[in-house]
């Protein structure tokens, strides 16, 4: 009850500001030009600041014992050394000498040995079925001539994922141990989660140069935050009694952490490992732009040359790799999280049959490589290429359905995209700042108002307004479309058990795929441009819309539905008046996720020629311009943060209103 | 009277916004006044002595502050005021090193929800405190094995906690807390998470163990029947205050406050008074009917089946230490 007057004040403010902003909007540019185009003279030179800072960092920064440059070199070495070993083992072999004069002294593991070792791992983690699945996936990679690229990608992941896991655990433990450290790092983690992936690449590129090392560093930075979070959550979730136990048996601080708390949180840590692996894959693909090589590079070059056949083959290879890594890491996590049968009193071989077998295969493979080098490569005769086939299919579709596809595209462009874009371009920046701040006040009090107002103002003040508006227009349209598709699908699936299981299987798979992969088929059909970007974003962002709708609907208390039925409500009334009404907070949260997904995809679509902030980051990347990249990246992050906080506020209010909080 | 092993004097534990006021300012304040200041006094001015070799039960309803009190006694939390003496040494002034040493060597604790480590087997869980102390592998395995057998879990050494029933899990907890041969044994509602039947069985098991181990025990429960079954002495707590600390008989026959009286009014004398109080010197070498020395009059009455005139009283080693005749027993029960 006490909140009611405050809420009214919020409403009044909001209405007043809205009317004022609308009036300004209708009055148009002529009246107060500075309200529409942010004046150059007031611009905050953030780009120069960031650029200058990074220049200072690279050229002059000195931490007493060592310079910043030495620090980055050291970090690079840390990553580079294991990467060289894994890469040699999987792809290049161990070389003696430099460049073209290099001689191979030990050959890499041949395709069959890697396949067998992977299958053994699958068997250890998940039994015969998983072993078969793993074998099939690796054979696919070999048969479709994707082996070499796939191994380069795999090598990056095999280095990045363990380092990311260990680093994440260490930082998570530090957060747990020193709350101050957590408070320092939490906003950084939040920001990192909302920054578009490309934005990571720019500073990494500048600091570490072009090449696989830089790519792995970027991957590490990208994949570590969830592990930190999971570790922290896992440690916080350890029951109080376990803490007491540690104290009562006289554990020292280190013993409490490493002998009690971390093992007790093992199950949640394992969930984090799976996430790290999947994020690493996603990022390694994207990091092909700064020299990661491998499958991502193949897709990238194919995209640039519009060579669909090659692109789709590499795309399939990424999908296969994603599937197999996901299954393997999940099975391994379950296996390690669960208790194992006791192995007391058995020999080493009995205790580690899979490990011993894998080592034996590796040794044998290397020996065989000297004796019978023929076995080294996958036989040409058995390999398949579908590149030409896919190129033909695309050509055929484009010849036969060109008019239909083009008509569809133009319809959407002319009736939705172009008007939305025009409309947003006329929005005065100062009006947007005011309205969003007022909305923030209405939904979450003055703190939210200040946050929303400041961030939106900063977007304008750093000269990103126009590009931001394109971002908002593309992202907004995509979110609306994704919601229009996702919510009805969710409603249909929510109470149809079999349908939901099917849908779930599809969206789970979709979610494991690196975002890059989504571009391929759309570009083939619609070529580059806003419309293509829109379709790719919708395809990527529809997943959370469906998922949260189903979750929300399934959570509704069945007794309420029965009560509705008892009152004689029609099925439609039950759906619209009871179920959707109660599921609204969850659907709103789903929308939130949809926006996040859309923004992260939007940046990737810079590759297909959009003109938004993503493009700005992409250009910065190609020019290695840190200032430009970070400022544009931050602008995207700001959009994400503002929409996230506003929607979360709205969802919380809905929840409180329904007494669900 | 035997020696006092652990005693606490005027111990307070106050929860609330920091900084907390000094406890002497709080003396005499009622719960309402404390609540008005945003404070919760979970333990108020508690003083008690735990004697060597006795089972000291702390009894009280949920939220009365029992757990908080033992957590103060073991210094798992820092009391807001008062002192805690373990063999005359003030625990509250001991530094971290000393505290670790005391806990490793002299204290054991059993937890309500078992607190077993999920990633260790039964044997490893039991050996864990020894491992922490750096005991060598073979020796600790042998010692843990001994403990596992003591609590009747032989054959389950390589099981993981989640593969055991609640009762079995708590046996592991008990074995673990005994592995270091503690002098002082804390049990915080060890049987509350178990079904009534299992609980009864575990109580018997506990008494059997204590019969041979003779530990000094601080046992917490909210179950009055459990308290009178097990206790040498009981402290009754209400709202953080110890209302009365005395033997079970005393508590029932002479309750110190109306609250304790209300608690005990429905408990029949026969369930409280122990056979050792009314038994006389054994006259025969052996008896057909027998009861343990710790049993109460009701249990003795059960043993006196129709046609049996006298029941023998046996101690933990099985030797006869007394006898009770039917007439004497009836007279005692009728008197209540
Ligand atoms: N960390 C804490 N912060 C604030 N209040 C607490 C804290 N721990 C306990 N309390 C309060 O202290 C009082 C006593 O709690 P305690 O856990 O000691 O009760 P208990 O007698 O053990 O109850 P139970 O039988 O439910 O275990 C309760 O009112 C509880 O709310
Ligand atoms: Mg308790």
Coordinates of N, CA, C and O in Angstrom, one line a residue, chain A residues 484-632:
Chain A
X484 N 6.7 -12.7 -31.9 CA 5.5 -13.1 -32.6 C 5.5 -14.5 -33.0 O 4.5 -15.2 -33.1
X485 N 6.7 -15.0 -33.3 CA 6.8 -16.4 -33.7 C 7.0 -17.3 -32.4 O 6.3 -18.3 -32.3
X486 N 7.8 -16.9 -31.5 CA 8.2 -17.7 -30.4 C 7.1 -17.9 -29.4 O 6.9 -19.1 -28.9
X487 N 6.3 -16.9 -29.1 CA 5.3 -17.0 -28.1 C 4.2 -18.0 -28.5 O 3.8 -18.9 -27.8
X488 N 3.6 -17.9 -29.8 CA 2.6 -18.9 -30.2 C 3.2 -20.3 -30.2 O 2.5 -21.2 -29.8
X489 N 4.4 -20.4 -30.7 CA 5.0 -21.8 -30.7 C 5.1 -22.3 -29.3 O 4.7 -23.5 -29.0
X490 N 5.5 -21.4 -28.4 CA 5.6 -21.8 -27.0 C 4.2 -22.2 -26.4 O 4.0 -23.2 -25.7
X491 N 3.2 -21.4 -26.8 CA 1.8 -21.7 -26.3 C 1.4 -23.1 -26.8 O 0.8 -23.9 -26.1
X492 N 1.7 -23.3 -28.1 CA 1.3 -24.6 -28.7 C 2.0 -25.8 -28.0 O 1.4 -26.8 -27.7
X493 N 3.3 -25.6 -27.7 CA 4.1 -26.7 -27.2 C 3.9 -26.9 -25.7 O 4.1 -28.0 -25.3
X494 N 3.4 -25.9 -25.0 CA 3.4 -26.0 -23.6 C 2.7 -27.1 -23.0 O 3.1 -27.8 -22.1
X495 N 1.5 -27.4 -23.6 CA 0.8 -28.6 -23.0 C 0.6 -29.7 -24.0 O -0.3 -30.5 -24.0
X496 N 1.6 -29.8 -25.0 CA 1.6 -31.0 -25.8 C 3.0 -31.6 -25.6 O 4.0 -31.3 -26.2
X497 N 2.9 -32.6 -24.7 CA 4.2 -33.3 -24.3 C 5.1 -33.7 -25.4 O 6.3 -33.3 -25.5
X498 N 4.6 -34.4 -26.4 CA 5.4 -34.9 -27.5 C 6.0 -33.7 -28.4 O 7.2 -33.7 -28.7
X499 N 5.1 -32.8 -28.7 CA 5.5 -31.7 -29.5 C 6.6 -30.9 -28.8 O 7.7 -30.6 -29.4
X500 N 6.5 -30.7 -27.5 CA 7.4 -29.9 -26.7 C 8.8 -30.6 -26.7 O 9.8 -30.0 -26.8
X501 N 8.8 -32.0 -26.6 CA 10.0 -32.7 -26.6 C 10.7 -32.5 -27.9 O 11.9 -32.3 -28.0
X502 N 9.9 -32.6 -29.0 CA 10.5 -32.3 -30.3 C 11.1 -30.9 -30.4 O 12.3 -30.8 -30.8
X503 N 10.3 -29.9 -30.0 CA 10.8 -28.6 -30.1 C 12.0 -28.4 -29.3 O 13.0 -27.7 -29.7
X504 N 12.0 -29.0 -28.1 CA 13.1 -28.8 -27.2 C 14.4 -29.4 -27.8 O 15.5 -28.7 -27.7
X505 N 14.3 -30.5 -28.4 CA 15.5 -31.1 -29.0 C 16.0 -30.2 -30.1 O 17.2 -29.9 -30.2
X506 N 15.1 -29.6 -30.9 CA 15.6 -28.6 -31.9 C 16.2 -27.4 -31.3 O 17.3 -27.0 -31.7
X507 N 15.6 -26.8 -30.3 CA 16.2 -25.5 -29.8 C 17.4 -25.8 -29.0 O 18.3 -25.0 -29.0
X508 N 17.5 -27.0 -28.4 CA 18.7 -27.3 -27.7 C 19.9 -27.4 -28.6 O 21.0 -26.9 -28.4
X509 N 19.6 -28.0 -29.8 CA 20.7 -28.1 -30.8 C 21.0 -26.8 -31.3 O 22.2 -26.4 -31.5
X510 N 20.0 -26.0 -31.6 CA 20.2 -24.6 -32.2 C 21.1 -23.8 -31.3 O 22.0 -23.1 -31.7
X511 N 20.9 -24.0 -30.0 CA 21.7 -23.2 -29.0 C 23.1 -23.6 -28.9 O 24.0 -22.8 -28.5
X512 N 23.5 -24.8 -29.3 CA 24.9 -25.2 -29.2 C 25.7 -24.7 -30.4 O 26.9 -24.7 -30.4
X513 N 24.9 -24.3 -31.5 CA 25.7 -23.9 -32.7 C 26.3 -22.5 -32.5 O 25.6 -21.6 -32.0
X514 N 27.5 -22.3 -33.0 CA 28.1 -21.0 -33.0 C 27.3 -20.1 -33.9 O 26.8 -20.5 -34.9
X515 N 27.2 -18.8 -33.5 CA 26.3 -17.9 -34.2 C 26.7 -17.7 -35.6 O 25.8 -17.4 -36.5
X516 N 28.0 -17.9 -35.9 CA 28.4 -17.7 -37.3 C 27.6 -18.6 -38.3 O 27.3 -18.2 -39.4
X517 N 27.3 -19.8 -37.8 CA 26.7 -20.8 -38.7 C 25.3 -20.3 -39.2 O 24.9 -20.6 -40.3
X518 N 24.7 -19.4 -38.5 CA 23.3 -19.0 -38.9 C 23.3 -18.2 -40.1 O 22.4 -18.1 -40.8
X519 N 24.5 -17.5 -40.4 CA 24.5 -16.6 -41.5 C 24.4 -17.3 -42.8 O 23.8 -16.9 -43.8
X520 N 25.1 -18.5 -42.9 CA 25.3 -19.2 -44.1 C 24.1 -19.4 -45.0 O 24.0 -18.8 -46.1
X521 N 23.1 -20.1 -44.5 CA 21.9 -20.4 -45.3 C 21.2 -19.1 -45.7 O 20.7 -19.0 -46.8
X522 N 21.1 -18.1 -44.8 CA 20.4 -16.9 -45.1 C 21.0 -16.1 -46.2 O 20.4 -15.6 -47.1
X523 N 22.3 -16.0 -46.1 CA 23.0 -15.3 -47.2 C 22.8 -15.9 -48.5 O 22.7 -15.2 -49.5
X524 N 22.8 -17.2 -48.5 CA 22.7 -17.9 -49.8 C 21.3 -17.6 -50.5 O 21.3 -17.4 -51.7
X525 N 20.3 -17.5 -49.7 CA 19.0 -17.2 -50.2 C 18.7 -15.7 -50.5 O 18.0 -15.4 -51.4
X526 N 19.2 -14.9 -49.6 CA 18.8 -13.5 -49.7 C 19.9 -12.5 -49.9 O 19.7 -11.3 -49.9
X527 N 21.2 -13.0 -50.1 CA 22.3 -12.2 -50.3 C 22.5 -11.2 -49.1 O 21.8 -11.4 -48.1
X528 N 23.4 -10.3 -49.3 CA 23.7 -9.5 -48.1 C 22.7 -8.3 -47.9 O 22.0 -7.9 -48.9
X529 N 22.7 -7.8 -46.7 CA 21.8 -6.6 -46.5 C 21.0 -6.8 -45.2 O 21.1 -7.8 -44.5
X530 N 20.2 -5.7 -44.9 CA 19.5 -5.7 -43.7 C 18.5 -6.9 -43.5 O 18.4 -7.4 -42.4
X531 N 17.9 -7.2 -44.6 CA 16.9 -8.3 -44.5 C 17.5 -9.6 -44.1 O 17.0 -10.3 -43.3
X532 N 18.7 -9.9 -44.7 CA 19.4 -11.1 -44.4 C 19.8 -11.1 -42.9 O 19.6 -12.1 -42.2
X533 N 20.3 -10.0 -42.5 CA 20.6 -9.9 -41.1 C 19.4 -10.2 -40.2 O 19.4 -10.9 -39.2
X534 N 18.3 -9.6 -40.6 CA 17.0 -9.7 -39.8 C 16.7 -11.2 -39.7 O 16.4 -11.7 -38.6
X535 N 16.7 -11.9 -40.8 CA 16.3 -13.3 -40.7 C 17.3 -14.1 -39.8 O 16.8 -14.9 -39.0
X536 N 18.6 -13.9 -40.0 CA 19.5 -14.6 -39.1 C 19.3 -14.3 -37.7 O 19.3 -15.2 -36.8
X537 N 19.0 -13.0 -37.4 CA 18.8 -12.6 -36.0 C 17.6 -13.3 -35.4 O 17.6 -13.8 -34.3
X538 N 16.5 -13.3 -36.2 CA 15.3 -13.9 -35.7 C 15.5 -15.4 -35.5 O 15.1 -15.9 -34.4
X539 N 16.2 -16.0 -36.4 CA 16.4 -17.5 -36.2 C 17.2 -17.8 -34.9 O 16.9 -18.7 -34.2
X540 N 18.1 -16.9 -34.6 CA 18.9 -17.1 -33.5 C 18.2 -16.7 -32.2 O 18.3 -17.4 -31.1
X541 N 17.4 -15.7 -32.2 CA 16.8 -15.1 -31.0 C 15.4 -15.7 -30.7 O 14.9 -15.4 -29.6
X542 N 14.9 -16.6 -31.6 CA 13.6 -17.1 -31.3 C 13.6 -18.1 -30.2 O 12.6 -18.4 -29.5
X543 N 14.8 -18.7 -30.0 CA 14.9 -19.8 -29.0 C 14.5 -19.4 -27.6 O 13.6 -20.1 -27.0
X544 N 15.0 -18.3 -27.0 CA 14.6 -18.0 -25.7 C 13.1 -17.6 -25.6 O 12.5 -17.9 -24.6
X545 N 12.6 -17.0 -26.7 CA 11.2 -16.6 -26.7 C 10.3 -17.9 -26.5 O 9.4 -17.9 -25.7
X546 N 10.7 -18.9 -27.2 CA 9.9 -20.2 -27.1 C 10.1 -20.8 -25.7 O 9.2 -21.1 -25.0
X547 N 11.4 -20.9 -25.3 CA 11.7 -21.6 -24.0 C 11.0 -20.9 -22.8 O 10.4 -21.6 -22.0
X548 N 11.1 -19.6 -22.7 CA 10.5 -19.0 -21.5 C 9.0 -19.0 -21.6 O 8.4 -19.1 -20.5
X549 N 8.4 -18.9 -22.7 CA 7.0 -19.0 -22.8 C 6.5 -20.4 -22.2 O 5.6 -20.5 -21.4
X550 N 7.2 -21.4 -22.7 CA 6.8 -22.8 -22.2 C 7.0 -22.9 -20.7 O 6.1 -23.3 -20.0
X551 N 8.2 -22.4 -20.3 CA 8.5 -22.5 -18.8 C 7.4 -21.8 -18.0 O 6.9 -22.3 -17.1
X552 N 7.1 -20.5 -18.5 CA 6.1 -19.7 -17.7 C 4.8 -20.4 -17.7 O 4.1 -20.5 -16.6
X553 N 4.3 -20.9 -18.8 CA 3.0 -21.5 -18.9 C 3.0 -22.8 -18.0 O 2.0 -23.1 -17.4
X554 N 4.1 -23.6 -18.1 CA 4.0 -24.8 -17.3 C 4.1 -24.6 -15.8 O 3.7 -25.4 -15.0
X555 N 4.6 -23.4 -15.5 CA 4.7 -23.1 -14.0 C 3.4 -22.7 -13.4 O 3.2 -22.7 -12.2
X556 N 2.4 -22.3 -14.2 CA 1.1 -21.9 -13.7 C 0.5 -23.0 -12.9 O 0.4 -24.1 -13.3
X557 N 0.0 -22.6 -11.7 CA -0.6 -23.5 -10.8 C -1.8 -24.2 -11.4 O -2.8 -23.5 -11.7
X558 N -1.8 -25.5 -11.5 CA -2.9 -26.2 -12.2 C -4.2 -26.0 -11.5 O -5.3 -26.0 -12.1
X559 N -4.2 -25.7 -10.2 CA -5.5 -25.6 -9.5 C -6.2 -24.3 -10.0 O -7.4 -24.2 -10.0
X560 N -5.4 -23.3 -10.4 CA -6.0 -22.1 -10.9 C -6.7 -22.3 -12.2 O -7.8 -21.8 -12.5
X561 N -6.1 -23.2 -13.0 CA -6.7 -23.5 -14.3 C -8.0 -24.3 -14.1 O -9.0 -24.1 -14.7
X562 N -8.0 -25.2 -13.1 CA -9.2 -26.0 -12.8 C -10.3 -25.0 -12.3 O -11.4 -25.2 -12.6
X563 N -9.8 -24.1 -11.4 CA -10.8 -23.1 -10.9 C -11.5 -22.4 -12.1 O -12.7 -22.2 -12.1
X564 N -10.7 -22.0 -13.1 CA -11.2 -21.3 -14.3 C -12.2 -22.2 -15.0 O -13.3 -21.7 -15.4
X565 N -11.8 -23.4 -15.1 CA -12.7 -24.4 -15.8 C -14.0 -24.5 -15.1 O -15.1 -24.5 -15.6
X566 N -13.9 -24.6 -13.7 CA -15.1 -24.8 -12.9 C -16.0 -23.6 -13.1 O -17.2 -23.7 -13.0
X567 N -15.4 -22.4 -13.3 CA -16.2 -21.2 -13.5 C -16.8 -21.1 -14.9 O -17.5 -20.2 -15.2
X568 N -16.5 -22.1 -15.7 CA -17.1 -22.2 -17.0 C -16.4 -21.3 -18.1 O -17.0 -20.9 -19.1
X569 N -15.1 -21.1 -17.9 CA -14.3 -20.3 -18.9 C -14.0 -21.2 -20.1 O -13.8 -22.4 -19.9
X570 N -14.0 -20.6 -21.2 CA -13.7 -21.3 -22.5 C -12.2 -21.5 -22.5 O -11.4 -20.8 -21.8
X571 N -11.7 -22.5 -23.3 CA -10.2 -22.7 -23.3 C -9.5 -21.4 -23.7 O -8.5 -21.1 -23.2
X572 N -10.1 -20.6 -24.6 CA -9.4 -19.4 -25.0 C -9.3 -18.4 -23.8 O -8.3 -17.8 -23.6
X573 N -10.4 -18.4 -23.1 CA -10.4 -17.5 -21.9 C -9.4 -18.0 -20.8 O -8.7 -17.2 -20.2
X574 N -9.3 -19.3 -20.7 CA -8.3 -19.8 -19.7 C -6.9 -19.4 -20.1 O -6.1 -19.0 -19.3
X575 N -6.7 -19.5 -21.5 CA -5.4 -19.2 -22.0 C -5.1 -17.7 -21.8 O -4.1 -17.3 -21.2
X576 N -6.0 -16.9 -22.3 CA -5.7 -15.5 -22.3 C -5.8 -14.8 -20.9 O -5.1 -13.9 -20.6
X577 N -6.8 -15.2 -20.2 CA -7.1 -14.5 -18.9 C -6.3 -15.1 -17.7 O -6.0 -14.4 -16.8
X578 N -6.0 -16.4 -17.8 CA -5.3 -17.0 -16.6 C -3.9 -17.3 -17.0 O -3.0 -16.8 -16.4
X579 N -3.7 -18.2 -17.9 CA -2.4 -18.8 -18.1 C -1.4 -17.7 -18.6 O -0.3 -17.5 -18.0
X580 N -1.7 -17.0 -19.7 CA -0.8 -16.0 -20.2 C -0.6 -14.9 -19.2 O 0.5 -14.4 -19.1
X581 N -1.7 -14.6 -18.5 CA -1.6 -13.5 -17.6 C -0.5 -13.8 -16.5 O 0.3 -13.0 -16.1
X582 N -0.6 -15.1 -16.0 CA 0.3 -15.4 -14.9 C 1.7 -15.7 -15.4 O 2.7 -15.6 -14.7
X583 N 1.8 -16.1 -16.7 CA 3.1 -16.4 -17.2 C 3.8 -15.2 -17.7 O 5.0 -15.2 -18.1
X584 N 3.1 -14.0 -17.7 CA 3.7 -12.8 -18.2 C 5.1 -12.5 -17.7 O 6.0 -12.1 -18.5
X585 N 5.3 -12.5 -16.4 CA 6.7 -12.2 -15.9 C 7.7 -13.0 -16.6 O 8.8 -12.5 -17.0
X586 N 7.5 -14.3 -16.7 CA 8.5 -15.2 -17.4 C 8.6 -14.9 -18.8 O 9.7 -14.9 -19.4
X587 N 7.5 -14.6 -19.5 CA 7.6 -14.3 -20.9 C 8.4 -13.0 -21.1 O 9.2 -12.8 -22.0
X588 N 8.2 -12.0 -20.2 CA 9.0 -10.8 -20.2 C 10.5 -11.1 -20.1 O 11.3 -10.5 -20.8
X589 N 10.8 -12.0 -19.1 CA 12.2 -12.3 -19.0 C 12.8 -13.0 -20.2 O 13.9 -12.8 -20.6
X590 N 11.9 -13.8 -20.9 CA 12.3 -14.5 -22.1 C 12.6 -13.4 -23.2 O 13.5 -13.5 -23.9
X591 N 11.7 -12.3 -23.2 CA 11.9 -11.3 -24.1 C 13.3 -10.6 -23.9 O 14.0 -10.3 -24.8
X592 N 13.6 -10.5 -22.6 CA 14.9 -9.9 -22.2 C 16.0 -10.7 -22.9 O 17.0 -10.2 -23.5
X593 N 16.0 -12.1 -22.7 CA 17.0 -12.9 -23.3 C 16.9 -12.8 -24.8 O 18.0 -12.8 -25.5
X594 N 15.7 -12.7 -25.4 CA 15.6 -12.5 -26.8 C 16.4 -11.3 -27.3 O 17.1 -11.4 -28.3
X595 N 16.3 -10.2 -26.5 CA 17.0 -9.0 -26.9 C 18.5 -9.3 -26.8 O 19.3 -8.9 -27.7
X596 N 19.0 -9.9 -25.7 CA 20.4 -10.2 -25.6 C 20.9 -11.0 -26.8 O 21.9 -10.8 -27.4
X597 N 20.2 -12.1 -27.1 CA 20.5 -12.9 -28.2 C 20.6 -12.1 -29.5 O 21.5 -12.2 -30.3
X598 N 19.6 -11.3 -29.7 CA 19.5 -10.5 -30.9 C 20.7 -9.6 -31.0 O 21.3 -9.5 -32.1
X599 N 21.0 -8.9 -29.9 CA 22.2 -8.0 -30.0 C 23.5 -8.8 -30.3 O 24.3 -8.3 -31.1
X600 N 23.6 -9.9 -29.7 CA 24.9 -10.6 -29.9 C 25.0 -11.1 -31.4 O 26.0 -11.1 -32.0
X601 N 23.8 -11.5 -31.9 CA 23.8 -11.9 -33.3 C 24.0 -10.7 -34.2 O 24.6 -10.8 -35.3
X602 N 23.4 -9.6 -33.9 CA 23.4 -8.5 -34.7 C 24.8 -8.1 -35.1 O 25.1 -7.7 -36.2
X603 N 25.7 -8.2 -34.1 CA 27.0 -7.8 -34.3 C 27.7 -8.7 -35.4 O 28.5 -8.3 -36.2
X604 N 27.3 -10.0 -35.3 CA 27.9 -10.9 -36.3 C 27.4 -10.6 -37.7 O 28.1 -10.7 -38.7
X605 N 26.2 -10.0 -37.7 CA 25.7 -9.8 -39.1 C 26.4 -8.6 -39.7 O 26.1 -8.3 -40.9
X606 N 27.2 -7.9 -39.0 CA 28.0 -6.9 -39.7 C 28.7 -7.5 -40.9 O 29.0 -6.8 -41.9
X607 N 29.0 -8.8 -40.9 CA 29.7 -9.5 -42.0 C 28.8 -9.5 -43.2 O 29.3 -9.6 -44.3
X608 N 27.5 -9.3 -43.1 CA 26.7 -9.3 -44.3 C 26.2 -7.9 -44.6 O 25.1 -7.7 -45.2
X609 N 27.0 -6.9 -44.1 CA 26.8 -5.6 -44.6 C 25.7 -4.8 -44.0 O 25.0 -4.0 -44.7
X610 N 25.5 -4.9 -42.7 CA 24.6 -3.9 -42.1 C 25.3 -2.6 -41.8 O 26.6 -2.6 -41.9
X611 N 24.7 -1.6 -41.4 CA 25.3 -0.3 -41.2 C 25.3 0.1 -39.7 O 25.3 1.3 -39.4
X612 N 25.2 -0.8 -38.8 CA 24.9 -0.5 -37.5 C 26.2 -0.4 -36.6 O 27.3 -0.4 -37.2
X613 N 26.1 -0.5 -35.3 CA 27.2 -0.4 -34.4 C 28.1 -1.7 -34.6 O 29.3 -1.6 -34.5
X614 N 27.5 -2.8 -35.0 CA 28.3 -4.0 -35.2 C 29.3 -3.7 -36.4 O 30.4 -4.1 -36.3
X615 N 28.8 -3.1 -37.4 CA 29.7 -2.7 -38.5 C 30.8 -1.9 -38.1 O 32.0 -2.0 -38.5
X616 N 30.5 -0.9 -37.2 CA 31.5 0.0 -36.7 C 32.6 -0.8 -35.9 O 33.8 -0.6 -36.2
X617 N 32.2 -1.8 -35.1 CA 33.2 -2.6 -34.5 C 34.0 -3.4 -35.5 O 35.2 -3.5 -35.4
X618 N 33.3 -3.9 -36.4 CA 34.0 -4.7 -37.5 C 35.0 -3.9 -38.2 O 36.1 -4.4 -38.4
X619 N 34.6 -2.7 -38.6 CA 35.6 -1.8 -39.3 C 36.8 -1.5 -38.4 O 37.9 -1.6 -38.8
X620 N 36.5 -1.3 -37.1 CA 37.6 -1.0 -36.1 C 38.5 -2.2 -36.1 O 39.7 -2.1 -36.0
X621 N 37.9 -3.4 -36.2 CA 38.7 -4.6 -36.1 C 39.6 -4.7 -37.3 O 40.8 -5.0 -37.2
X622 N 39.1 -4.4 -38.5 CA 39.9 -4.5 -39.7 C 41.0 -3.4 -39.7 O 42.1 -3.6 -40.3
X623 N 40.8 -2.3 -39.0 CA 41.8 -1.3 -38.9 C 42.6 -1.3 -37.6 O 43.4 -0.4 -37.4
X624 N 42.3 -2.3 -36.8 CA 42.9 -2.4 -35.5 C 42.8 -1.1 -34.7 O 43.8 -0.6 -34.1
X625 N 41.7 -0.4 -34.7 CA 41.5 0.9 -34.1 C 40.8 0.6 -32.7 O 39.5 0.5 -32.7
X626 N 41.5 0.6 -31.6 CA 40.9 0.2 -30.4 C 39.9 1.2 -29.9 O 38.8 0.8 -29.5
X627 N 40.2 2.5 -30.1 CA 39.2 3.5 -29.6 C 37.9 3.4 -30.3 O 36.8 3.3 -29.6
X628 N 37.9 3.3 -31.6 CA 36.6 3.1 -32.3 C 35.9 1.9 -31.9 O 34.7 1.9 -31.7
X629 N 36.6 0.8 -31.8 CA 36.0 -0.5 -31.5 C 35.4 -0.5 -30.1 O 34.3 -1.0 -29.9
X630 N 36.1 0.0 -29.1 CA 35.6 -0.1 -27.8 C 34.4 0.8 -27.6 O 33.4 0.5 -27.0
X631 N 34.5 2.0 -28.2 CA 33.4 3.0 -28.0 C 32.1 2.4 -28.6 O 31.0 2.4 -28.0
X632 N 32.2 1.8 -29.8 CA 31.0 1.2 -30.5 C 30.6 0.0 -29.7 O 29.4 -0.2 -29.5

